[in-house]
mmCIF file of C-alpha atoms in Angstrom:
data_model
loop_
_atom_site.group_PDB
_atom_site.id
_atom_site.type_symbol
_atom_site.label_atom_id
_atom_site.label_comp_id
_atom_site.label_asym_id
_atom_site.label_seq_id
_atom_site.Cartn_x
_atom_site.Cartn_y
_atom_site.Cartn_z
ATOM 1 C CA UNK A 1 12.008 1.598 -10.463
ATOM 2 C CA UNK A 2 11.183 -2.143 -9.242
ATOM 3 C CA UNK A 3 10.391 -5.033 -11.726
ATOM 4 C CA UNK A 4 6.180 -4.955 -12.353
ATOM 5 C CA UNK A 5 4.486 -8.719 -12.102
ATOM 6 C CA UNK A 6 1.370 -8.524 -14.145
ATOM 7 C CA UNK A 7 -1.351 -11.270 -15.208
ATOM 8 C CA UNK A 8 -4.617 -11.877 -17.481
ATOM 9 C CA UNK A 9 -7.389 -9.874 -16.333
ATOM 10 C CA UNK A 10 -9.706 -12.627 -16.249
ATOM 11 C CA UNK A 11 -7.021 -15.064 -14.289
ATOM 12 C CA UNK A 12 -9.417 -16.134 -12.215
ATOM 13 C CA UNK A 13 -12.323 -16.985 -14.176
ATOM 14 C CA UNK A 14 -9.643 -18.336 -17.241
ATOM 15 C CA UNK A 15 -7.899 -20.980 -13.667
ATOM 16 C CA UNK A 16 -11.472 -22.026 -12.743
ATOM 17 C CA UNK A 17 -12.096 -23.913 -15.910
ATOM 18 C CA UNK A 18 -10.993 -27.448 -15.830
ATOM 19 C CA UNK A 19 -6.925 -27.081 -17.296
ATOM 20 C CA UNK A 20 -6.805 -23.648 -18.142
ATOM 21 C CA UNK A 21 -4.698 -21.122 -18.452
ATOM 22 C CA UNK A 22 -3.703 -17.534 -17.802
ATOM 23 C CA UNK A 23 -0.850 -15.470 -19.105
ATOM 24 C CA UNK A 24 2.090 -14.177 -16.760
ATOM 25 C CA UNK A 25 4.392 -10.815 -17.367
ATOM 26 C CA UNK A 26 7.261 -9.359 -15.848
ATOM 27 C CA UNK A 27 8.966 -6.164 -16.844
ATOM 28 C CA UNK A 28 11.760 -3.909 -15.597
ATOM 29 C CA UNK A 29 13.113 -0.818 -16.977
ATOM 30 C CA UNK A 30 15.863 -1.542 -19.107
ATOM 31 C CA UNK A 31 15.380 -5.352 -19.715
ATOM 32 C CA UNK A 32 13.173 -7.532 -21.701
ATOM 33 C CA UNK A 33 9.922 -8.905 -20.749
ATOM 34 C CA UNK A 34 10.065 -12.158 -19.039
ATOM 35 C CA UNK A 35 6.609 -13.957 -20.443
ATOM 36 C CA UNK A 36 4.788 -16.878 -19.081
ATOM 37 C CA UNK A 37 1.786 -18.613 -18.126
ATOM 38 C CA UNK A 38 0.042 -20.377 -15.484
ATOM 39 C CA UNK A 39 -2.099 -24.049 -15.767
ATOM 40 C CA UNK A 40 -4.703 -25.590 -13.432
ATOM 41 C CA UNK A 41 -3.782 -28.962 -13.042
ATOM 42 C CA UNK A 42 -6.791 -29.797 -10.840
ATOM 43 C CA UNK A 43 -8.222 -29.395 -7.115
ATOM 44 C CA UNK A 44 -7.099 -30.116 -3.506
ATOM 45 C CA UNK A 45 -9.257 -31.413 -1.368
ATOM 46 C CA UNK A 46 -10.127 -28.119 0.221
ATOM 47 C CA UNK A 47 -11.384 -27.245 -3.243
ATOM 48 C CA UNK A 48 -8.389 -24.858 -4.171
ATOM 49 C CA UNK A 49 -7.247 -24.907 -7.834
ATOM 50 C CA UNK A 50 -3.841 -26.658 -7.995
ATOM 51 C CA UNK A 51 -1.669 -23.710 -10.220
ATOM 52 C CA UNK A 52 1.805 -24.323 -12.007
ATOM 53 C CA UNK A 53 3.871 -21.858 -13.190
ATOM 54 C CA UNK A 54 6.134 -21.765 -16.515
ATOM 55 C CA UNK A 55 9.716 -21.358 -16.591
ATOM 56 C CA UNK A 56 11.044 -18.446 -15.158
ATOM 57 C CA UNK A 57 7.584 -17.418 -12.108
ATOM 58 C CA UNK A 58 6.848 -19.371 -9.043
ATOM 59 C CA UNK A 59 3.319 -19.934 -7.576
ATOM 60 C CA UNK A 60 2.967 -19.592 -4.008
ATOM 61 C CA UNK A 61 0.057 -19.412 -1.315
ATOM 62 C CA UNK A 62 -3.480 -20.033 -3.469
ATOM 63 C CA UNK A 63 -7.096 -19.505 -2.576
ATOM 64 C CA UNK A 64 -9.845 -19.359 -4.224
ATOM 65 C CA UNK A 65 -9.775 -15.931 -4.828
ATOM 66 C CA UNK A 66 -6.094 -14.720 -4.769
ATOM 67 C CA UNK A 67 -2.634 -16.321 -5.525
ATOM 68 C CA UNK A 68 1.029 -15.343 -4.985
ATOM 69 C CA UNK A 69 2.953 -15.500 -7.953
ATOM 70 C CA UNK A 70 7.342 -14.707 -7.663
ATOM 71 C CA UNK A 71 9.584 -13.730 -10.033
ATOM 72 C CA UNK A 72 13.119 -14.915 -8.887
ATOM 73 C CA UNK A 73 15.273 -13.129 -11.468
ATOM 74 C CA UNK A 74 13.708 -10.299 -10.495
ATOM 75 C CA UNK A 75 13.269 -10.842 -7.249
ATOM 76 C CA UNK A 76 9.664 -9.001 -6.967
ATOM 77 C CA UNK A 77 5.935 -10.751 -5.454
ATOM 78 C CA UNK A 78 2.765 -9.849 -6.489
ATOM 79 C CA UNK A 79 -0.478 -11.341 -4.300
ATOM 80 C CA UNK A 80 -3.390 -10.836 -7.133
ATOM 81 C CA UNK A 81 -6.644 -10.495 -5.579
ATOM 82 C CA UNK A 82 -10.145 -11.333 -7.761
ATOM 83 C CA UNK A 83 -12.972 -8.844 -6.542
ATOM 84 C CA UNK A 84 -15.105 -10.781 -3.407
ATOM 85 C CA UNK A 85 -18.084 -8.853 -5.120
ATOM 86 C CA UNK A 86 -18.859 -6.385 -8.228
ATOM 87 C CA UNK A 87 -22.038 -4.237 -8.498
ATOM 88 C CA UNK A 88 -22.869 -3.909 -12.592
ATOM 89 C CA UNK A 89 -26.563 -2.129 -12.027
ATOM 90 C CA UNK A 90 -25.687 1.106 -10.311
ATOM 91 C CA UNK A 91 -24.207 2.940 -13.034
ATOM 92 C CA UNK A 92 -24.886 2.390 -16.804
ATOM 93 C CA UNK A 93 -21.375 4.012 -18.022
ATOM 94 C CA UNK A 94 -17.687 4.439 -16.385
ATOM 95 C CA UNK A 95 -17.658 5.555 -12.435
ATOM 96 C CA UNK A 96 -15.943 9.013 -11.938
ATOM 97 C CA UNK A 97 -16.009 8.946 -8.284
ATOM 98 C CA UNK A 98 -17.145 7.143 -5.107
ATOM 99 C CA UNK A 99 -17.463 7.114 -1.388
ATOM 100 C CA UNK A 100 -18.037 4.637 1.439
ATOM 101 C CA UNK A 101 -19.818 5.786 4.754
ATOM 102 C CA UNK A 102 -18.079 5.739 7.933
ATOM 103 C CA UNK A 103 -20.437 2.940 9.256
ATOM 104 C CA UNK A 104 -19.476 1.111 5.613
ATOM 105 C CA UNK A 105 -23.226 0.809 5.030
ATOM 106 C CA UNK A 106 -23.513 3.387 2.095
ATOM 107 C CA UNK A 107 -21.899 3.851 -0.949
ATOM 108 C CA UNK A 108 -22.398 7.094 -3.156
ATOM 109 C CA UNK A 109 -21.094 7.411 -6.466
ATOM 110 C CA UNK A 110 -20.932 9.509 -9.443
ATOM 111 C CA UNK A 111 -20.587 8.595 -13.475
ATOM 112 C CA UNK A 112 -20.128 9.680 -16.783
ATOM 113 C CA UNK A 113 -24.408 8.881 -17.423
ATOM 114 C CA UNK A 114 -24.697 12.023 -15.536
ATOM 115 C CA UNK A 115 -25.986 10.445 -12.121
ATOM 116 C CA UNK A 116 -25.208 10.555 -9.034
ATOM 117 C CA UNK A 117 -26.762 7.886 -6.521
ATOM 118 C CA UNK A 118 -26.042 6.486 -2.745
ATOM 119 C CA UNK A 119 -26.548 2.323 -1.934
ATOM 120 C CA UNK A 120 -26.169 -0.108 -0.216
ATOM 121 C CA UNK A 121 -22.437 -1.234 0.222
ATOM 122 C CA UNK A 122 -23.578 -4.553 1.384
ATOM 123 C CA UNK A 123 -25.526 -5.577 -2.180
ATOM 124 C CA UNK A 124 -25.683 -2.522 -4.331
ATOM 125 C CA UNK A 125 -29.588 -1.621 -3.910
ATOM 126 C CA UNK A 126 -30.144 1.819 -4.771
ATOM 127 C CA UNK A 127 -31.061 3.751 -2.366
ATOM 128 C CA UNK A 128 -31.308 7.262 -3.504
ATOM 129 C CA UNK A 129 -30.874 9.306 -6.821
ATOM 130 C CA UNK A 130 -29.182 12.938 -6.294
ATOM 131 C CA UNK A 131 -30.285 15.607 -8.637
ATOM 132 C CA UNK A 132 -29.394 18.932 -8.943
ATOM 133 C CA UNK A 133 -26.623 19.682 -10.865
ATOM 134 C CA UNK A 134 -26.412 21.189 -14.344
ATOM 135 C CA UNK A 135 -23.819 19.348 -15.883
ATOM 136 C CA UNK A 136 -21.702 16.386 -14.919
ATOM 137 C CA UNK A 137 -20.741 15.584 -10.978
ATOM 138 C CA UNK A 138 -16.794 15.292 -11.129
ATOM 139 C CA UNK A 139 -16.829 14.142 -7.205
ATOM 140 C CA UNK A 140 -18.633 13.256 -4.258
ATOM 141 C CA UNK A 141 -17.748 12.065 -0.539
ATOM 142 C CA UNK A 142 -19.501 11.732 2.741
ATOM 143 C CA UNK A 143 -19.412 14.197 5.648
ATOM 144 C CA UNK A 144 -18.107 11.792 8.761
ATOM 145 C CA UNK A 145 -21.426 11.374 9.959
ATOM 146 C CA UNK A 146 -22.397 9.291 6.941
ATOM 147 C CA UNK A 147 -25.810 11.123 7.144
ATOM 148 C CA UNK A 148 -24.638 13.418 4.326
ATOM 149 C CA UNK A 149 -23.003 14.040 1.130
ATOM 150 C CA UNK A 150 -20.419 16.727 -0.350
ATOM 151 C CA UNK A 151 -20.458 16.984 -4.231
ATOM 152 C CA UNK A 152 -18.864 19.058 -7.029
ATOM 153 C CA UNK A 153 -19.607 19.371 -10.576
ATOM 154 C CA UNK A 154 -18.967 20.900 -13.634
ATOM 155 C CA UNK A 155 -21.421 23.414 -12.925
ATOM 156 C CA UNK A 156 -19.091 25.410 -11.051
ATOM 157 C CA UNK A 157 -21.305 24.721 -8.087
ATOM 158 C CA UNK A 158 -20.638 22.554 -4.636
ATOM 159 C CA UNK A 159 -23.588 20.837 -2.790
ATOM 160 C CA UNK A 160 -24.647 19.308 0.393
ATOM 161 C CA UNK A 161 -27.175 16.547 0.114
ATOM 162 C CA UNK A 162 -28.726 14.729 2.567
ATOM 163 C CA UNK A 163 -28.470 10.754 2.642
ATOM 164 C CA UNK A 164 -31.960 10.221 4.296
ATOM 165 C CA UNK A 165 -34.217 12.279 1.611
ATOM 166 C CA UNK A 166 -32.005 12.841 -1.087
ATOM 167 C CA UNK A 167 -32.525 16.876 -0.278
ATOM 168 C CA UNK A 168 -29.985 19.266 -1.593
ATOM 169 C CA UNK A 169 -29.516 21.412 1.642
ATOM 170 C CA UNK A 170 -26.688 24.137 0.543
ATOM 171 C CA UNK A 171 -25.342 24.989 -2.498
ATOM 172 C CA UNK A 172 -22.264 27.028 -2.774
ATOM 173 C CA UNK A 173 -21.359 29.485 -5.733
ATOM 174 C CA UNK A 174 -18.009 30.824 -6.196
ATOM 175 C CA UNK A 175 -16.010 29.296 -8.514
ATOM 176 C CA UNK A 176 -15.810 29.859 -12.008
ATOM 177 C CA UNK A 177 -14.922 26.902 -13.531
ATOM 178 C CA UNK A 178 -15.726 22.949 -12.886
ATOM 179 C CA UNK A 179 -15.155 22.093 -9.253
ATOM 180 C CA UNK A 180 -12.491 18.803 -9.399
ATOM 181 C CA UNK A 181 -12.217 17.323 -5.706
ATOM 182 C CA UNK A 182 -13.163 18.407 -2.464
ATOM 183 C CA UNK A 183 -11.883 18.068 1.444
ATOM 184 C CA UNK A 184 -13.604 18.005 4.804
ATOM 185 C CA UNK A 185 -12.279 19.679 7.385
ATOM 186 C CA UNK A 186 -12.976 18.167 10.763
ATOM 187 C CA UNK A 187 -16.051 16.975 11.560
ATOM 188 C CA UNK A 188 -17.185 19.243 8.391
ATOM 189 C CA UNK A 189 -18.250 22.660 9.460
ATOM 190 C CA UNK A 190 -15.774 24.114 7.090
ATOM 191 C CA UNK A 191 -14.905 22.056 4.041
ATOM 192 C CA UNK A 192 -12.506 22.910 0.692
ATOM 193 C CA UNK A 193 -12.764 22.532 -2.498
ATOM 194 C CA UNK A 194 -10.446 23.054 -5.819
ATOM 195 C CA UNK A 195 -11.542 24.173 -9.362
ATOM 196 C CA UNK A 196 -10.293 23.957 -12.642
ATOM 197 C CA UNK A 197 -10.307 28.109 -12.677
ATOM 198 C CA UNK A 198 -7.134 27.762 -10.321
ATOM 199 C CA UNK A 199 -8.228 28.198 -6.957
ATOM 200 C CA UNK A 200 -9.271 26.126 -3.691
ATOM 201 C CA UNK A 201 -11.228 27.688 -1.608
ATOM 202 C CA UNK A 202 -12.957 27.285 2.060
ATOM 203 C CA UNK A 203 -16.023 27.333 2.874
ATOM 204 C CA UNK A 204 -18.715 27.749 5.895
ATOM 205 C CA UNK A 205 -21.325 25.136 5.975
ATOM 206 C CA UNK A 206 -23.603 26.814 8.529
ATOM 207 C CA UNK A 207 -23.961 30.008 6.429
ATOM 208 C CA UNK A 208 -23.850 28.757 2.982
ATOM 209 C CA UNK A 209 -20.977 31.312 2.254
ATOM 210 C CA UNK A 210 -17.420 31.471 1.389
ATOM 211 C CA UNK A 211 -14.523 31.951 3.938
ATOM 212 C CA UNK A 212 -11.749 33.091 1.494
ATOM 213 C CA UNK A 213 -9.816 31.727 -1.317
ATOM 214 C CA UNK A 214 -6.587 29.248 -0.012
ATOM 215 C CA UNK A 215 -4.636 29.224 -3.068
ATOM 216 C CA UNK A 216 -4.826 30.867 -6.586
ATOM 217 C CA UNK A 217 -2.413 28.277 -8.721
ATOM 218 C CA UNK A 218 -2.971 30.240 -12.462
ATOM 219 C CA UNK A 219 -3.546 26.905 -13.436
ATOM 220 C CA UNK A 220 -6.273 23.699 -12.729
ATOM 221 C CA UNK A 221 -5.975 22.142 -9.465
ATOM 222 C CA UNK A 222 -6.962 19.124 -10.105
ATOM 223 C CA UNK A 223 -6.770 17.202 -6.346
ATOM 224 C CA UNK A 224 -6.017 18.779 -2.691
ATOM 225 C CA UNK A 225 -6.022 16.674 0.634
ATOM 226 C CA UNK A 226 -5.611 18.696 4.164
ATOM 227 C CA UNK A 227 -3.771 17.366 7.492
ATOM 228 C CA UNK A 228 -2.354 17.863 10.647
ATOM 229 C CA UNK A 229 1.179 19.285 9.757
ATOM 230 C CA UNK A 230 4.690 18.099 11.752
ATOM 231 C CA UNK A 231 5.041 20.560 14.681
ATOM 232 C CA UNK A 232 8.329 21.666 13.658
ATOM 233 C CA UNK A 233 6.846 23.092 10.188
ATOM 234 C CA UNK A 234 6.607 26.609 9.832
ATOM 235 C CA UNK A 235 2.656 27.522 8.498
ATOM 236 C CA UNK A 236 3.208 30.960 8.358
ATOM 237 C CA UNK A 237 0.888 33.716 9.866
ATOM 238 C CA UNK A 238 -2.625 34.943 8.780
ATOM 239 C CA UNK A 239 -2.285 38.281 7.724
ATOM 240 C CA UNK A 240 -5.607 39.201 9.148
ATOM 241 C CA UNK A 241 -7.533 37.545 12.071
ATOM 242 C CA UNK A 242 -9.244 34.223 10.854
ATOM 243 C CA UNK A 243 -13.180 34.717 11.027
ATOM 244 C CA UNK A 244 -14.894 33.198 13.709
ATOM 245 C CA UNK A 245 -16.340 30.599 11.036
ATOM 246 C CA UNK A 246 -13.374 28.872 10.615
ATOM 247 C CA UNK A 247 -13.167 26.142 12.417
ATOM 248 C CA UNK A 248 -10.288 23.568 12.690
ATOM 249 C CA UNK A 249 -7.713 25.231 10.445
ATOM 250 C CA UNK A 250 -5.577 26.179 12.566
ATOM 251 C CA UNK A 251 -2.038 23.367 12.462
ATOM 252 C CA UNK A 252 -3.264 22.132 8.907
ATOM 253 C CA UNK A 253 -1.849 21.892 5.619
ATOM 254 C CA UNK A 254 -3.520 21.837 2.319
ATOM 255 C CA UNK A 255 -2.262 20.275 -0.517
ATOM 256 C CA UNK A 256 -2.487 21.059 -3.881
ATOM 257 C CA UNK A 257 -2.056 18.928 -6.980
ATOM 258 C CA UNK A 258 -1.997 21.780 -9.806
ATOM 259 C CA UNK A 259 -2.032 20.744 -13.756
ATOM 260 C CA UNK A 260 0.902 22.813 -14.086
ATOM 261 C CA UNK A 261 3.439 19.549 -12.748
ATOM 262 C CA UNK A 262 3.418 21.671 -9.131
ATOM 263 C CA UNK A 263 2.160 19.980 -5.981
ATOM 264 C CA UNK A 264 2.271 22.872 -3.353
ATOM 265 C CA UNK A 265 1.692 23.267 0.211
ATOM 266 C CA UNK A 266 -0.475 25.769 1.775
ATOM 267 C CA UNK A 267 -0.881 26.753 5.346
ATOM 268 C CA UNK A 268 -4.906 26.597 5.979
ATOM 269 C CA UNK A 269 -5.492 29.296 8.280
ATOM 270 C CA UNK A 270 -2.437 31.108 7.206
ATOM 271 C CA UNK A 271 -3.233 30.743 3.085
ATOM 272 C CA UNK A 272 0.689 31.176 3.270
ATOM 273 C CA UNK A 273 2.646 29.151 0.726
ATOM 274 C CA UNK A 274 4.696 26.234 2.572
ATOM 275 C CA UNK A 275 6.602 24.501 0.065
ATOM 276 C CA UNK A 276 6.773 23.842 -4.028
ATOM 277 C CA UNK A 277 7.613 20.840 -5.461
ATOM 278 C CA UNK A 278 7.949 20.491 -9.437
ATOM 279 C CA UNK A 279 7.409 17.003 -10.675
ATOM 280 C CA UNK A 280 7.898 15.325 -13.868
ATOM 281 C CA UNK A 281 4.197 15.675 -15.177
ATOM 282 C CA UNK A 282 0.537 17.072 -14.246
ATOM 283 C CA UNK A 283 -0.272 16.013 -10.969
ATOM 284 C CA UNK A 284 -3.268 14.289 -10.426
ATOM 285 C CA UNK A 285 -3.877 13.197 -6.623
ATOM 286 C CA UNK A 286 -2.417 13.909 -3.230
ATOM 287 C CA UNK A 287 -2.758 12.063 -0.168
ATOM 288 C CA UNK A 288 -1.300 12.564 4.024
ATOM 289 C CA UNK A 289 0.943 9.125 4.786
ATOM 290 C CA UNK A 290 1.191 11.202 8.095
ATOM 291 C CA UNK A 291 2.112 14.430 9.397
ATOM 292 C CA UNK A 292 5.089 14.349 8.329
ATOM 293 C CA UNK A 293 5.066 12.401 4.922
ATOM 294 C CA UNK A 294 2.796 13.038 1.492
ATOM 295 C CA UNK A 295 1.865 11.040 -1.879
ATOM 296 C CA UNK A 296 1.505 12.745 -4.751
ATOM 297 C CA UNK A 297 0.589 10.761 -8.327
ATOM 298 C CA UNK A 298 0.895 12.437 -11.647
ATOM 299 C CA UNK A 299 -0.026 12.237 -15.466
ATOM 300 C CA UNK A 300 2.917 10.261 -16.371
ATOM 301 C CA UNK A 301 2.763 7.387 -13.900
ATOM 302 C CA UNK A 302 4.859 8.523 -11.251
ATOM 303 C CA UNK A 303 4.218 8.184 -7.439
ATOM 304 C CA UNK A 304 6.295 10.720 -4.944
ATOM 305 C CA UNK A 305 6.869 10.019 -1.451
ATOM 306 C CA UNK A 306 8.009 13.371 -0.125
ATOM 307 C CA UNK A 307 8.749 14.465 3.859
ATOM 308 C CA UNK A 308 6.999 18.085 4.083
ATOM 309 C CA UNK A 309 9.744 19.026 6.041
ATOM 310 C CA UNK A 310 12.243 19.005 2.892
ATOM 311 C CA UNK A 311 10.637 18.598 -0.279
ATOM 312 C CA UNK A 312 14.148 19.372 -1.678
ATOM 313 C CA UNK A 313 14.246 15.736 -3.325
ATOM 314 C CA UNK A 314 11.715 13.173 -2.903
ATOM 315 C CA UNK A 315 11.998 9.684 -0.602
ATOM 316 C CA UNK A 316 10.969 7.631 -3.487
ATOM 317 C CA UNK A 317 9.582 7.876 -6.820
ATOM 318 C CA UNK A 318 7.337 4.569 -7.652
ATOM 319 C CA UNK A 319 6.844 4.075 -11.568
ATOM 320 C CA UNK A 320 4.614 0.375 -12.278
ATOM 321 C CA UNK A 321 3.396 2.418 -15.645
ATOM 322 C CA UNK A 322 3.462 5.183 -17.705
ATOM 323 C CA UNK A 323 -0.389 5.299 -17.301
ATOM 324 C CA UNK A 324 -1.961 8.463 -15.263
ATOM 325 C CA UNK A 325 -2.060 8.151 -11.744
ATOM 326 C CA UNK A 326 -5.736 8.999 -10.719
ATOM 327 C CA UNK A 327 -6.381 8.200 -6.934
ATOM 328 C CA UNK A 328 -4.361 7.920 -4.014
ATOM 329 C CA UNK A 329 -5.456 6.120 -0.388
ATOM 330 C CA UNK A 330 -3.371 5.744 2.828
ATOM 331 C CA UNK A 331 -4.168 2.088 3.712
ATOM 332 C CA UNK A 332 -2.656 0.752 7.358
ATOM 333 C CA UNK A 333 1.078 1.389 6.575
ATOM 334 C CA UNK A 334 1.251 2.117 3.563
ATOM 335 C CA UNK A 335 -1.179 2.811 0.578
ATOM 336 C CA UNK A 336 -3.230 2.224 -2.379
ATOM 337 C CA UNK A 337 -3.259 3.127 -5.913
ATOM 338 C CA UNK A 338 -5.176 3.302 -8.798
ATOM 339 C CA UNK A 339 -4.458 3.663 -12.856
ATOM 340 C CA UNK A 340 -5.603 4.928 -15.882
ATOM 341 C CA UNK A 341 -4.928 1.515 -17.430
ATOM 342 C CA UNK A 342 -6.977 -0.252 -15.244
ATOM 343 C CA UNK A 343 -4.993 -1.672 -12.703
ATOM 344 C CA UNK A 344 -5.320 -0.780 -8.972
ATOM 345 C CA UNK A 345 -2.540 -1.959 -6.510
ATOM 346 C CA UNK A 346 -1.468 -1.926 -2.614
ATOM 347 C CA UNK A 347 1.362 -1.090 -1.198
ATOM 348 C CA UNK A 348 2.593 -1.952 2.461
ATOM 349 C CA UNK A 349 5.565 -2.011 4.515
ATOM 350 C CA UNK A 350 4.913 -5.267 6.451
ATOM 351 C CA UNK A 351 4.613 -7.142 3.445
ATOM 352 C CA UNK A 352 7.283 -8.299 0.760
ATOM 353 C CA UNK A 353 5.304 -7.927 -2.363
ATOM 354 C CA UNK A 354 2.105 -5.785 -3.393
ATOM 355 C CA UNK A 355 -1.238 -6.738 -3.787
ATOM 356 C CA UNK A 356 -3.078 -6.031 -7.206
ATOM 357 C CA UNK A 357 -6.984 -5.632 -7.563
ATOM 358 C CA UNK A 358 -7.438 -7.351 -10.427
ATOM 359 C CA UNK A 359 -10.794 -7.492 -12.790
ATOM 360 C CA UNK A 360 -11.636 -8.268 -16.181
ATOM 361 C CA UNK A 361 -11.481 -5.070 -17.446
ATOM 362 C CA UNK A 362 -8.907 -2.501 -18.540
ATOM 363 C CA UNK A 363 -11.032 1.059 -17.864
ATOM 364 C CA UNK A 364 -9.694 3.565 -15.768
ATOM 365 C CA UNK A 365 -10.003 3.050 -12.102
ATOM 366 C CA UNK A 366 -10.797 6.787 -10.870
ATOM 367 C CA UNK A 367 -11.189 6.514 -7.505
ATOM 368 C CA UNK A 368 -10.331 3.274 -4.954
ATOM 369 C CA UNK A 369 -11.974 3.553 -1.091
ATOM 370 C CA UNK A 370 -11.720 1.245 1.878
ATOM 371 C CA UNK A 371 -14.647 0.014 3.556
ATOM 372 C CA UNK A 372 -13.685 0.858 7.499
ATOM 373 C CA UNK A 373 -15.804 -1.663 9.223
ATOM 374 C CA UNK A 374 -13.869 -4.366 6.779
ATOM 375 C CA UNK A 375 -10.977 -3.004 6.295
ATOM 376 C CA UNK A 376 -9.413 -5.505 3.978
ATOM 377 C CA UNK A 377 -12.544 -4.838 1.905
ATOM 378 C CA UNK A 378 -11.523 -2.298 -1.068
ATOM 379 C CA UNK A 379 -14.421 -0.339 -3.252
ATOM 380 C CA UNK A 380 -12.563 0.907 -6.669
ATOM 381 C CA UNK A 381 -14.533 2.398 -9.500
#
């Protein structure tokens, strides 16, 4: 486990005041925290704050809204990042769950005040409120045409919305406990979803009906992701013809992060098992690197890289906290994360250090997105 650079939430609102100061932190398994601090000494002429560092951290490339801090006895780099833009008006309490549109012109999000709502990416306006279910909406994405919206709630129930109107066009009734994530498959004419009863199941758009249960874990499955698997992976073989329905299953794999510290692969079309992989705590998220390698994030902080081909011991473990894991993203070549304690981080192979979201809070980030049209624009909630 690498050394973890952190700094003040608020570093740069605290470095934008005329000399003053935020606090520094690094800490690595098995030795004590290195503390420090950084100082504005003033501006450049391009309007930059000037930044020193205390004993021990070195500043590097500044801006006005990011800066490179090093910690050479450690030898790790963080590049913190301060939001470009945050939207306070959408929700009244915490966001649960959130989506950008292809196009990165609509947002749609859900929260704990019970609402669900799409706007406008660029500033925020509301655009339309989404009714419908009973209880609380645990998650919500768009379809890839961006013209329409996937939900699940605690209502047991999935729904299809349209963006335009704010219609509910299907709902689909199955499951018997609250729905926790959801998956499109293709262009969406099939799509998945996973429930806290145990199961993920597929389902048929067209006909408002379900196309068979994938998996039945005996315990919550609380994320699932599906892509293209490696050629050279065995899938298995239905054990009755696929229905006519289903529609671009065929060479995928689902996975399944289950409550019970499995993450398990599942052949789509197949519903054969392809591979079970016990980790060190409930897993939370799962996301496709490529077809060949996974991320899975659990309860306890941990972050496996594992090739589907031999899940026998994982390519890395990455540990930055014991807080839960709650949303995984492949980003470029490599990935973001997000934390129960707040903090929200990127990962890449080209680079030499990570980049942290920072913001002047500590709340759970529970869901991070990236806007496609700006692609080094993030949306975390």
């Amino acid at each position: 486990m690498a050394a973890t650079l952190r700094i003040q939430s608020d570093w740069n609102q605290a470095l934008g005041r005329d000399e003053g100061e935020a606090w520094l932190s690094c800490r690595s398994p098995g030795k004590p925290t290195l503390y420090g601090s950084l100082t504005r000494r003033g501006l450049s002429t391009e309007g930059v704050p000037d930044i020193a560092a205390s004993e021990g951290f070195v500043v590097g490339e500044v801006t006005k809204k990011s800066i490179l801090i090093s910690c050479p006895r450690e030898n790790v780099s963080t590049k913190f990042l301060a939001p470009y833009t945050t939207f306070c008006r959408i929700h009244q309490k915490s966001i649960t769950c959130l989506d950008i549109s292809s196009g990165g012109g609509l947002g749609v999000s859900t929260s704990t005040d019970g609402t669900m709502k799409i706007w406008q990416a660029a500033n925020g306006e509301i655009r339309r409120l989404l009714e419908g279910h009973v209880y609380d909406v645990s998650c919500c994405r768009f379809f890839p045409s961006g013209l329409v919206v996937l939900s699940g709630g605690m209502d047991a129930q999935l729904k299809i919305w349209s963006a335009e109107d704010a219609s509910c066009v299907v709902t689909f009734k199955g499951h018997k406990g609250g729905i926790l994530d959801t998956a499109i498959v293709d262009r969406g004419r099939n799509v998945l979803s996973c429930s806290r009863d145990g199961t993920a199941c597929l389902w048929d758009c067209g006909k408002s009906a379900c196309l068979g249960v994938i998996a039945d874990c005996g315990s919550p499955v609380n994320g699932i992701a599906v892509g293209t698997a490696d050629n050279s992976l065995n899938l298995g073989t239905p054990e009755k013809a696929p229905s006519e329905r289903e529609i671009g299953t065929e060479g995928k794999i689902l996975l399944l992060a289950r409550e019970d510290k499995k993450l398990q692969g599942v052949g789509l079309q197949s519903r054969q098992p392809v591979f079970l992989f016990v980790g060190s705590d409930a897993f939370n998220c799962c996301t496709f690197l490529s077809s060949t390698y996974i991320l899975a994030g659990t309860q306890d902080g941990n972050i496996y890289q594992l090739d589907v081909r031999n899940t026998n011991t994982p390519i890395q473990v990455i540990h930055r906290s014991g807080a839960p894991v709650l949303s995984l993203l492949t980003y470029r070549d490599g990935f973001i994360a997000s934390q129960g304690d707040g903090t929200c981080f990127i990962v890449q192979q080209d680079l030499d250090y990570v980049i942290d979201l920072t913001e002047a809070d500590c709340d759970p980030v529970y869901k991070v997105r990236s806007m496609v049209c700006c692609p080094r624009q993030y949306i975390k909630g």
